[in-house]
Structures are given as C-alpha cells and as structure tokens.
C-alpha atoms as an extended CHARMM CRD file, in Angstrom:
* protein
*
       196  EXT
         1         1  MET       CA             -0.1540000000        0.0100000000        0.0260000000  PROA      1               0.0000000000
         2         2  THR       CA              1.4490000000        3.2570000000       -1.0460000000  PROA      2               0.0000000000
         3         3  TRP       CA              0.5810000000        6.5330000000        0.6920000000  PROA      3               0.0000000000
         4         4  ARG       CA             -0.8010000000        9.4020000000       -1.5020000000  PROA      4               0.0000000000
         5         5  PRO       CA             -1.2990000000       12.9850000000       -0.2490000000  PROA      5               0.0000000000
         6         6  ARG       CA             -5.2420000000       13.7120000000       -0.2430000000  PROA      6               0.0000000000
         7         7  LEU       CA             -6.7820000000       16.9960000000       -0.1430000000  PROA      7               0.0000000000
         8         8  ALA       CA             -9.1380000000       17.5460000000        2.7000000000  PROA      8               0.0000000000
         9         9  GLU       CA            -12.8700000000       18.1110000000        1.8660000000  PROA      9               0.0000000000
        10        10  GLY       CA            -13.5770000000       21.7160000000        0.5570000000  PROA      10              0.0000000000
        11        11  THR       CA             -9.7570000000       22.3940000000        0.2730000000  PROA      11              0.0000000000
        12        12  ALA       CA             -9.7740000000       22.4050000000       -3.6230000000  PROA      12              0.0000000000
        13        13  PRO       CA            -11.8070000000       25.8070000000       -4.2170000000  PROA      13              0.0000000000
        14        14  VAL       CA             -9.6430000000       27.5470000000       -1.5670000000  PROA      14              0.0000000000
        15        15  LEU       CA             -6.5030000000       26.2930000000       -3.5890000000  PROA      15              0.0000000000
        16        16  VAL       CA             -8.2000000000       27.3810000000       -6.9110000000  PROA      16              0.0000000000
        17        17  VAL       CA             -8.9380000000       30.9770000000       -5.3470000000  PROA      17              0.0000000000
        18        18  LEU       CA             -5.3260000000       31.1320000000       -4.2430000000  PROA      18              0.0000000000
        19        19  LEU       CA             -3.8390000000       30.2320000000       -7.7530000000  PROA      19              0.0000000000
        20        20  VAL       CA             -6.2520000000       32.8340000000       -9.3190000000  PROA      20              0.0000000000
        21        21  LEU       CA             -4.8600000000       35.4250000000       -6.8430000000  PROA      21              0.0000000000
        22        22  LEU       CA             -1.4790000000       34.5780000000       -7.3650000000  PROA      22              0.0000000000
        23        23  VAL       CA             -1.8370000000       34.9990000000      -11.2140000000  PROA      23              0.0000000000
        24        24  GLY       CA             -3.7390000000       38.1740000000      -10.7190000000  PROA      24              0.0000000000
        25        25  LEU       CA             -0.7440000000       39.4310000000       -8.6070000000  PROA      25              0.0000000000
        26        26  ALA       CA              1.7760000000       38.4220000000      -11.3920000000  PROA      26              0.0000000000
        27        27  ILE       CA             -0.1950000000       40.1610000000      -14.1470000000  PROA      27              0.0000000000
        28        28  ALA       CA             -1.0590000000       43.2490000000      -11.9270000000  PROA      28              0.0000000000
        29        29  GLY       CA              2.4700000000       44.1460000000      -10.4930000000  PROA      29              0.0000000000
        30        30  PRO       CA              5.8940000000       43.6720000000      -11.9330000000  PROA      30              0.0000000000
        31        31  ALA       CA              7.0970000000       42.9040000000       -8.3890000000  PROA      31              0.0000000000
        32        32  TYR       CA              5.4950000000       39.3410000000       -8.8130000000  PROA      32              0.0000000000
        33        33  ASP       CA              7.5320000000       38.5140000000      -12.0830000000  PROA      33              0.0000000000
        34        34  GLU       CA             10.0460000000       36.9190000000       -9.9610000000  PROA      34              0.0000000000
        35        35  PRO       CA             10.1940000000       34.4750000000       -6.7280000000  PROA      35              0.0000000000
        36        36  SER       CA             11.5400000000       37.4410000000       -4.5300000000  PROA      36              0.0000000000
        37        37  GLY       CA              8.2520000000       39.2420000000       -4.9770000000  PROA      37              0.0000000000
        38        38  TYR       CA              6.2400000000       36.4940000000       -3.7130000000  PROA      38              0.0000000000
        39        39  LEU       CA              8.9520000000       35.5880000000       -1.0390000000  PROA      39              0.0000000000
        40        40  ALA       CA              8.5820000000       39.4550000000        0.1770000000  PROA      40              0.0000000000
        41        41  LEU       CA              4.9130000000       38.8620000000        0.2550000000  PROA      41              0.0000000000
        42        42  LEU       CA              5.2420000000       35.5910000000        2.4220000000  PROA      42              0.0000000000
        43        43  LYS       CA              7.8640000000       37.4590000000        4.8670000000  PROA      43              0.0000000000
        44        44  ARG       CA              5.2360000000       39.9700000000        5.7490000000  PROA      44              0.0000000000
        45        45  ALA       CA              2.6260000000       37.3740000000        6.0460000000  PROA      45              0.0000000000
        46        46  ALA       CA              4.6680000000       34.6980000000        7.8590000000  PROA      46              0.0000000000
        47        47  PRO       CA              4.0440000000       35.9900000000       11.4990000000  PROA      47              0.0000000000
        48        48  LEU       CA             -0.0260000000       35.9590000000       11.0660000000  PROA      48              0.0000000000
        49        49  MET       CA              0.4710000000       32.5730000000        9.3930000000  PROA      49              0.0000000000
        50        50  ILE       CA              2.2190000000       31.0590000000       12.2390000000  PROA      50              0.0000000000
        51        51  LEU       CA             -0.2960000000       32.4220000000       14.6430000000  PROA      51              0.0000000000
        52        52  ALA       CA             -3.0600000000       31.0410000000       12.4260000000  PROA      52              0.0000000000
        53        53  ILE       CA             -1.5000000000       27.5940000000       12.6630000000  PROA      53              0.0000000000
        54        54  GLY       CA             -1.5390000000       27.7060000000       16.5590000000  PROA      54              0.0000000000
        55        55  GLN       CA             -5.1330000000       28.8400000000       16.1390000000  PROA      55              0.0000000000
        56        56  TYR       CA             -5.9820000000       26.0630000000       13.9190000000  PROA      56              0.0000000000
        57        57  PHE       CA             -4.9750000000       23.6210000000       16.5480000000  PROA      57              0.0000000000
        58        58  VAL       CA             -7.3230000000       25.2880000000       19.2560000000  PROA      58              0.0000000000
        59        59  ILE       CA            -10.1250000000       25.6180000000       16.8520000000  PROA      59              0.0000000000
        60        60  VAL       CA            -10.0520000000       21.8660000000       15.8090000000  PROA      60              0.0000000000
        61        61  SER       CA             -9.9050000000       20.7570000000       19.4450000000  PROA      61              0.0000000000
        62        62  GLY       CA            -13.2250000000       22.7110000000       19.8130000000  PROA      62              0.0000000000
        63        63  GLY       CA            -11.9220000000       25.6350000000       21.6310000000  PROA      63              0.0000000000
        64        64  PHE       CA            -11.2640000000       29.3210000000       20.9920000000  PROA      64              0.0000000000
        65        65  ASP       CA             -8.1800000000       31.5010000000       21.9330000000  PROA      65              0.0000000000
        66        66  LEU       CA             -8.9660000000       35.2400000000       22.1710000000  PROA      66              0.0000000000
        67        67  SER       CA             -5.7100000000       36.1220000000       23.9150000000  PROA      67              0.0000000000
        68        68  VAL       CA             -3.4010000000       35.5790000000       20.9270000000  PROA      68              0.0000000000
        69        69  GLY       CA             -3.0960000000       39.3580000000       20.2930000000  PROA      69              0.0000000000
        70        70  ALA       CA             -2.5330000000       40.3720000000       23.7830000000  PROA      70              0.0000000000
        71        71  LEU       CA              0.2420000000       37.7380000000       24.2300000000  PROA      71              0.0000000000
        72        72  VAL       CA              2.1370000000       38.8580000000       21.2150000000  PROA      72              0.0000000000
        73        73  THR       CA              1.8940000000       42.4750000000       22.4780000000  PROA      73              0.0000000000
        74        74  ALA       CA              2.9570000000       41.1680000000       26.0830000000  PROA      74              0.0000000000
        75        75  GLY       CA              5.7270000000       39.3440000000       24.3560000000  PROA      75              0.0000000000
        76        76  VAL       CA              7.2630000000       42.0690000000       22.3570000000  PROA      76              0.0000000000
        77        77  VAL       CA              6.8350000000       44.5180000000       25.3550000000  PROA      77              0.0000000000
        78        78  ILE       CA              8.6690000000       42.0150000000       27.4710000000  PROA      78              0.0000000000
        79        79  ALA       CA             11.3860000000       41.4880000000       24.8800000000  PROA      79              0.0000000000
        80        80  ALA       CA             11.8640000000       45.3670000000       24.3490000000  PROA      80              0.0000000000
        81        81  ARG       CA             12.2890000000       46.0590000000       27.9240000000  PROA      81              0.0000000000
        82        82  LEU       CA             14.6150000000       43.3100000000       29.0280000000  PROA      82              0.0000000000
        83        83  ILE       CA             16.6590000000       43.5830000000       25.9800000000  PROA      83              0.0000000000
        84        84  ASP       CA             16.6500000000       47.6030000000       25.8910000000  PROA      84              0.0000000000
        85        85  GLY       CA             19.0820000000       47.4590000000       22.8520000000  PROA      85              0.0000000000
        86        86  ASP       CA             21.7510000000       45.0100000000       24.5580000000  PROA      86              0.0000000000
        87        87  GLU       CA             22.8030000000       42.4420000000       22.1250000000  PROA      87              0.0000000000
        88        88  ALA       CA             24.0870000000       40.0310000000       24.6280000000  PROA      88              0.0000000000
        89        89  ALA       CA             20.6170000000       39.6320000000       26.1810000000  PROA      89              0.0000000000
        90        90  THR       CA             18.9910000000       38.4970000000       22.8620000000  PROA      90              0.0000000000
        91        91  THR       CA             19.2270000000       34.8280000000       23.3790000000  PROA      91              0.0000000000
        92        92  TRP       CA             17.9830000000       34.5570000000       26.9470000000  PROA      92              0.0000000000
        93        93  VAL       CA             15.2480000000       37.0180000000       26.4920000000  PROA      93              0.0000000000
        94        94  ILE       CA             13.9860000000       35.1560000000       23.2810000000  PROA      94              0.0000000000
        95        95  LEU       CA             13.8070000000       31.9310000000       25.3260000000  PROA      95              0.0000000000
        96        96  LEU       CA             12.2490000000       33.4340000000       28.2520000000  PROA      96              0.0000000000
        97        97  VAL       CA              9.6580000000       35.0220000000       26.0530000000  PROA      97              0.0000000000
        98        98  LEU       CA              8.9450000000       31.6260000000       24.4770000000  PROA      98              0.0000000000
        99        99  GLY       CA              8.6360000000       30.1860000000       27.9270000000  PROA      99              0.0000000000
       100       100  PHE       CA              6.1820000000       32.8240000000       28.7460000000  PROA      100             0.0000000000
       101       101  GLY       CA              4.0390000000       31.9460000000       25.7640000000  PROA      101             0.0000000000
       102       102  LEU       CA              4.1790000000       28.3480000000       26.6560000000  PROA      102             0.0000000000
       103       103  LEU       CA              3.2760000000       29.3160000000       30.4120000000  PROA      103             0.0000000000
       104       104  VAL       CA              0.1110000000       31.4390000000       29.3290000000  PROA      104             0.0000000000
       105       105  GLY       CA             -0.8990000000       28.5150000000       26.9480000000  PROA      105             0.0000000000
       106       106  LEU       CA             -0.5190000000       25.9590000000       29.6250000000  PROA      106             0.0000000000
       107       107  VAL       CA             -2.6460000000       28.2080000000       32.3130000000  PROA      107             0.0000000000
       108       108  ASN       CA             -5.2720000000       28.6690000000       29.5730000000  PROA      108             0.0000000000
       109       109  GLY       CA             -5.2230000000       24.7170000000       28.6080000000  PROA      109             0.0000000000
       110       110  LEU       CA             -5.3270000000       23.7900000000       32.3880000000  PROA      110             0.0000000000
       111       111  ILE       CA             -8.3780000000       25.9430000000       33.3460000000  PROA      111             0.0000000000
       112       112  THR       CA            -10.2930000000       24.9220000000       30.3160000000  PROA      112             0.0000000000
       113       113  THR       CA             -9.6540000000       21.2700000000       30.6640000000  PROA      113             0.0000000000
       114       114  LYS       CA             -9.2600000000       20.7940000000       34.3860000000  PROA      114             0.0000000000
       115       115  LEU       CA            -11.7730000000       23.3460000000       35.7510000000  PROA      115             0.0000000000
       116       116  LEU       CA            -14.1570000000       22.8290000000       32.6310000000  PROA      116             0.0000000000
       117       117  VAL       CA            -14.3270000000       26.7660000000       32.1130000000  PROA      117             0.0000000000
       118       118  PRO       CA            -15.1010000000       27.4540000000       28.3990000000  PROA      118             0.0000000000
       119       119  SER       CA            -12.0940000000       28.4480000000       26.4100000000  PROA      119             0.0000000000
       120       120  PHE       CA            -13.8620000000       31.5310000000       25.1990000000  PROA      120             0.0000000000
       121       121  ILE       CA            -14.4130000000       32.7290000000       28.9750000000  PROA      121             0.0000000000
       122       122  VAL       CA            -10.6250000000       31.4510000000       30.0040000000  PROA      122             0.0000000000
       123       123  THR       CA             -8.8940000000       33.3130000000       26.9990000000  PROA      123             0.0000000000
       124       124  LEU       CA            -11.1110000000       36.6060000000       27.2230000000  PROA      124             0.0000000000
       125       125  GLY       CA             -9.9800000000       36.6630000000       30.6640000000  PROA      125             0.0000000000
       126       126  MET       CA             -6.2810000000       36.1610000000       29.8070000000  PROA      126             0.0000000000
       127       127  LEU       CA             -6.4490000000       38.8950000000       27.3280000000  PROA      127             0.0000000000
       128       128  LEU       CA             -7.7880000000       41.2240000000       29.9550000000  PROA      128             0.0000000000
       129       129  VAL       CA             -5.0060000000       40.1310000000       32.2460000000  PROA      129             0.0000000000
       130       130  LEU       CA             -2.3000000000       40.4710000000       29.7140000000  PROA      130             0.0000000000
       131       131  ASP       CA             -3.4700000000       43.7550000000       28.4690000000  PROA      131             0.0000000000
       132       132  GLY       CA             -3.8330000000       45.1750000000       31.8600000000  PROA      132             0.0000000000
       133       133  ALA       CA             -0.4100000000       43.8760000000       33.0040000000  PROA      133             0.0000000000
       134       134  THR       CA              1.3880000000       45.3410000000       29.8090000000  PROA      134             0.0000000000
       135       135  PHE       CA             -0.3910000000       48.7420000000       30.3250000000  PROA      135             0.0000000000
       136       136  LEU       CA              0.5340000000       48.9070000000       34.0780000000  PROA      136             0.0000000000
       137       137  TRP       CA              4.2680000000       47.6560000000       33.4390000000  PROA      137             0.0000000000
       138       138  THR       CA              4.7870000000       50.2030000000       30.5810000000  PROA      138             0.0000000000
       139       139  ASP       CA              2.4970000000       53.2130000000       31.9300000000  PROA      139             0.0000000000
       140       140  GLY       CA              0.8250000000       53.1680000000       28.7390000000  PROA      140             0.0000000000
       141       141  ALA       CA              3.9630000000       54.2780000000       26.6790000000  PROA      141             0.0000000000
       142       142  PRO       CA              6.2470000000       52.4220000000       24.6580000000  PROA      142             0.0000000000
       143       143  ARG       CA              9.7450000000       51.8250000000       26.6160000000  PROA      143             0.0000000000
       144       144  GLY       CA             13.0080000000       49.8430000000       25.7710000000  PROA      144             0.0000000000
       145       145  ALA       CA             14.5450000000       48.7510000000       22.4750000000  PROA      145             0.0000000000
       146       146  LEU       CA             14.8920000000       45.5370000000       20.6230000000  PROA      146             0.0000000000
       147       147  SER       CA             18.4180000000       44.4750000000       19.4140000000  PROA      147             0.0000000000
       148       148  ALA       CA             19.4380000000       43.8220000000       15.9370000000  PROA      148             0.0000000000
       149       149  GLY       CA             19.9320000000       39.8800000000       16.6990000000  PROA      149             0.0000000000
       150       150  PHE       CA             16.3100000000       39.9100000000       17.8000000000  PROA      150             0.0000000000
       151       151  ARG       CA             15.1100000000       41.3100000000       14.6070000000  PROA      151             0.0000000000
       152       152  THR       CA             17.1520000000       38.9050000000       12.5120000000  PROA      152             0.0000000000
       153       153  PHE       CA             14.6090000000       36.2940000000       12.5390000000  PROA      153             0.0000000000
       154       154  GLY       CA             11.8610000000       38.6800000000       11.0100000000  PROA      154             0.0000000000
       155       155  ARG       CA             14.0130000000       40.7010000000        8.7880000000  PROA      155             0.0000000000
       156       156  GLY       CA             17.2330000000       38.6690000000        7.8510000000  PROA      156             0.0000000000
       157       157  ALA       CA             17.4050000000       36.3710000000        4.9250000000  PROA      157             0.0000000000
       158       158  LEU       CA             19.4870000000       33.2430000000        4.0100000000  PROA      158             0.0000000000
       159       159  ASP       CA             20.8370000000       32.8140000000        0.4980000000  PROA      159             0.0000000000
       160       160  VAL       CA             19.4550000000       29.8370000000       -1.1830000000  PROA      160             0.0000000000
       161       161  PRO       CA             20.2890000000       28.7160000000       -4.7920000000  PROA      161             0.0000000000
       162       162  VAL       CA             17.8500000000       29.3690000000       -7.2620000000  PROA      162             0.0000000000
       163       163  LEU       CA             15.2630000000       31.2600000000       -5.1070000000  PROA      163             0.0000000000
       164       164  GLY       CA             17.8700000000       34.0550000000       -3.8230000000  PROA      164             0.0000000000
       165       165  GLU       CA             17.5170000000       35.6280000000       -0.1440000000  PROA      165             0.0000000000
       166       166  VAL       CA             14.9520000000       33.5210000000        1.4610000000  PROA      166             0.0000000000
       167       167  PRO       CA             13.7260000000       35.3960000000        4.6410000000  PROA      167             0.0000000000
       168       168  TRP       CA             14.3060000000       33.5630000000        7.9580000000  PROA      168             0.0000000000
       169       169  SER       CA             10.4950000000       34.0170000000        8.8260000000  PROA      169             0.0000000000
       170       170  VAL       CA              9.5830000000       32.2020000000        5.7370000000  PROA      170             0.0000000000
       171       171  LEU       CA             12.0050000000       29.1660000000        6.5180000000  PROA      171             0.0000000000
       172       172  ILE       CA             10.6190000000       29.0990000000       10.1090000000  PROA      172             0.0000000000
       173       173  LEU       CA              7.0570000000       29.2570000000        8.6190000000  PROA      173             0.0000000000
       174       174  SER       CA              7.9640000000       26.3280000000        6.4600000000  PROA      174             0.0000000000
       175       175  ALA       CA              9.4980000000       24.1220000000        9.2160000000  PROA      175             0.0000000000
       176       176  ILE       CA              6.0940000000       25.0110000000       11.4570000000  PROA      176             0.0000000000
       177       177  LEU       CA              3.8670000000       24.0210000000        8.4920000000  PROA      177             0.0000000000
       178       178  VAL       CA              5.6770000000       20.7150000000        7.8820000000  PROA      178             0.0000000000
       179       179  ALA       CA              5.7980000000       20.0190000000       11.5560000000  PROA      179             0.0000000000
       180       180  ALA       CA              2.0040000000       20.8760000000       11.9110000000  PROA      180             0.0000000000
       181       181  ALA       CA              0.9550000000       18.6600000000        8.7750000000  PROA      181             0.0000000000
       182       182  LEU       CA              2.9520000000       15.7830000000       10.1450000000  PROA      182             0.0000000000
       183       183  PHE       CA              1.4750000000       16.1410000000       13.5780000000  PROA      183             0.0000000000
       184       184  MET       CA             -2.0300000000       16.3350000000       12.1320000000  PROA      184             0.0000000000
       185       185  ARG       CA             -1.3320000000       13.0510000000       10.4310000000  PROA      185             0.0000000000
       186       186  SER       CA             -0.2500000000       11.4280000000       13.5330000000  PROA      186             0.0000000000
       187       187  GLY       CA             -2.4770000000        9.5730000000       15.9990000000  PROA      187             0.0000000000
       188       188  THR       CA             -2.4660000000       12.4720000000       18.3730000000  PROA      188             0.0000000000
       189       189  GLY       CA             -3.4750000000       14.8360000000       15.6310000000  PROA      189             0.0000000000
       190       190  ARG       CA             -6.3760000000       12.8040000000       14.6590000000  PROA      190             0.0000000000
       191       191  ALA       CA             -7.4530000000       12.3770000000       18.3130000000  PROA      191             0.0000000000
       192       192  LEU       CA             -7.4800000000       16.0950000000       18.5980000000  PROA      192             0.0000000000
       193       193  VAL       CA             -9.7450000000       16.5260000000       15.7080000000  PROA      193             0.0000000000
       194       194  ALA       CA            -11.9330000000       13.7710000000       16.8600000000  PROA      194             0.0000000000
       195       195  ALA       CA            -11.9660000000       15.5430000000       20.6020000000  PROA      195             0.0000000000
       196       196  GLY       CA            -13.0340000000       18.7730000000       18.7750000000  PROA      196             0.0000000000
C-alpha cells in the first residue's frame, strides 16, 4: 500500500482561489514577476500564518483563543524592556518570551480542561489580564528597544540557490507548516480533531 497525499474536503476551491490570486498578482504588478516578490509577500505574512497555525490547533480541538493578540503584545513589550538594545541579552530573552508564551498556553489549557471553564471565557480573561499587566508595566507608553539580533528572525534572510535570499521568517514558517502537517497526520493529531 502506497501513501498518496489527499486534500481535505473543501480544500480544492480554496486552492483554486489562491491560484487565481497569485496569477492576478503576477499580471497586475511587476514585483511578482520573480520569486523574490512572492517571498517578500510571504515574509510579511509569515507571523500571521504562524499564529493562524496555532489557532488552527485550538479550533479543531473545539476551543477558542482570544488572548493571542494580547500575548504577542506582551511578548514584544517584555522583549523590548529586557533587551533594551543590549545584544548580549537577546538569546535568553527570546527563550524567556517563548517560555512565557508556553506558560500562558498551559494556564489557559489547564483552566479549560481541569476546571471545565469554556475556553472563550478563559482566553477572554487572559486577554484582559495580559493587556492590563502590559499597560501597568509600561505606564501606557512604549519603553525599551529590541536588538538587531532579535530582529534578524523577522528581517534577515538566508541565501538559497535558485530562489535567492529567502527570509528567515519564511524558513521558520515552512518548518512549522511541515511539523503541523506531520502532527495532524499522527495519531495524536487525529485524536485532537476527534475530540473537537
């Protein structure tokens, strides 16, 4: 028995619309005559697509997460305040911010699953807590500065044959997409969908 990739039901029309959109972009603007134009578009869209993958997992499991925007804001504020332009602090602050995101997700998940509070209510409360804490910590004004090393993942690029310079954000997005697709094809991923 050989494995063949299959499209989920309802995927084909979305892919057709996407193809028409890409062809329209190529006709309408000279920036999309080469792969670099599409890579620039992907570079700008990558952060939102990564967040959308996370939301996908929440939605297929039957939940909602309203706290994502507030969590991103809190993460950037924490990073800017702690790095404050110091390149040496970049690595540990990135790890700290990732750990903070995991902690917030764990708290949301535990309250939803163990205390049986609807995820809509839990994440709405977390949104308010994170927004309030961020506002309180900054006194409502931007403070601190991100280092050049921190910005590399969003603005830097890696030279790839044929494609040219591929932004780090696109490479990270590609790795997350592959990991998400493999996870959803695993037993745990199927159980996640069944639970939702």
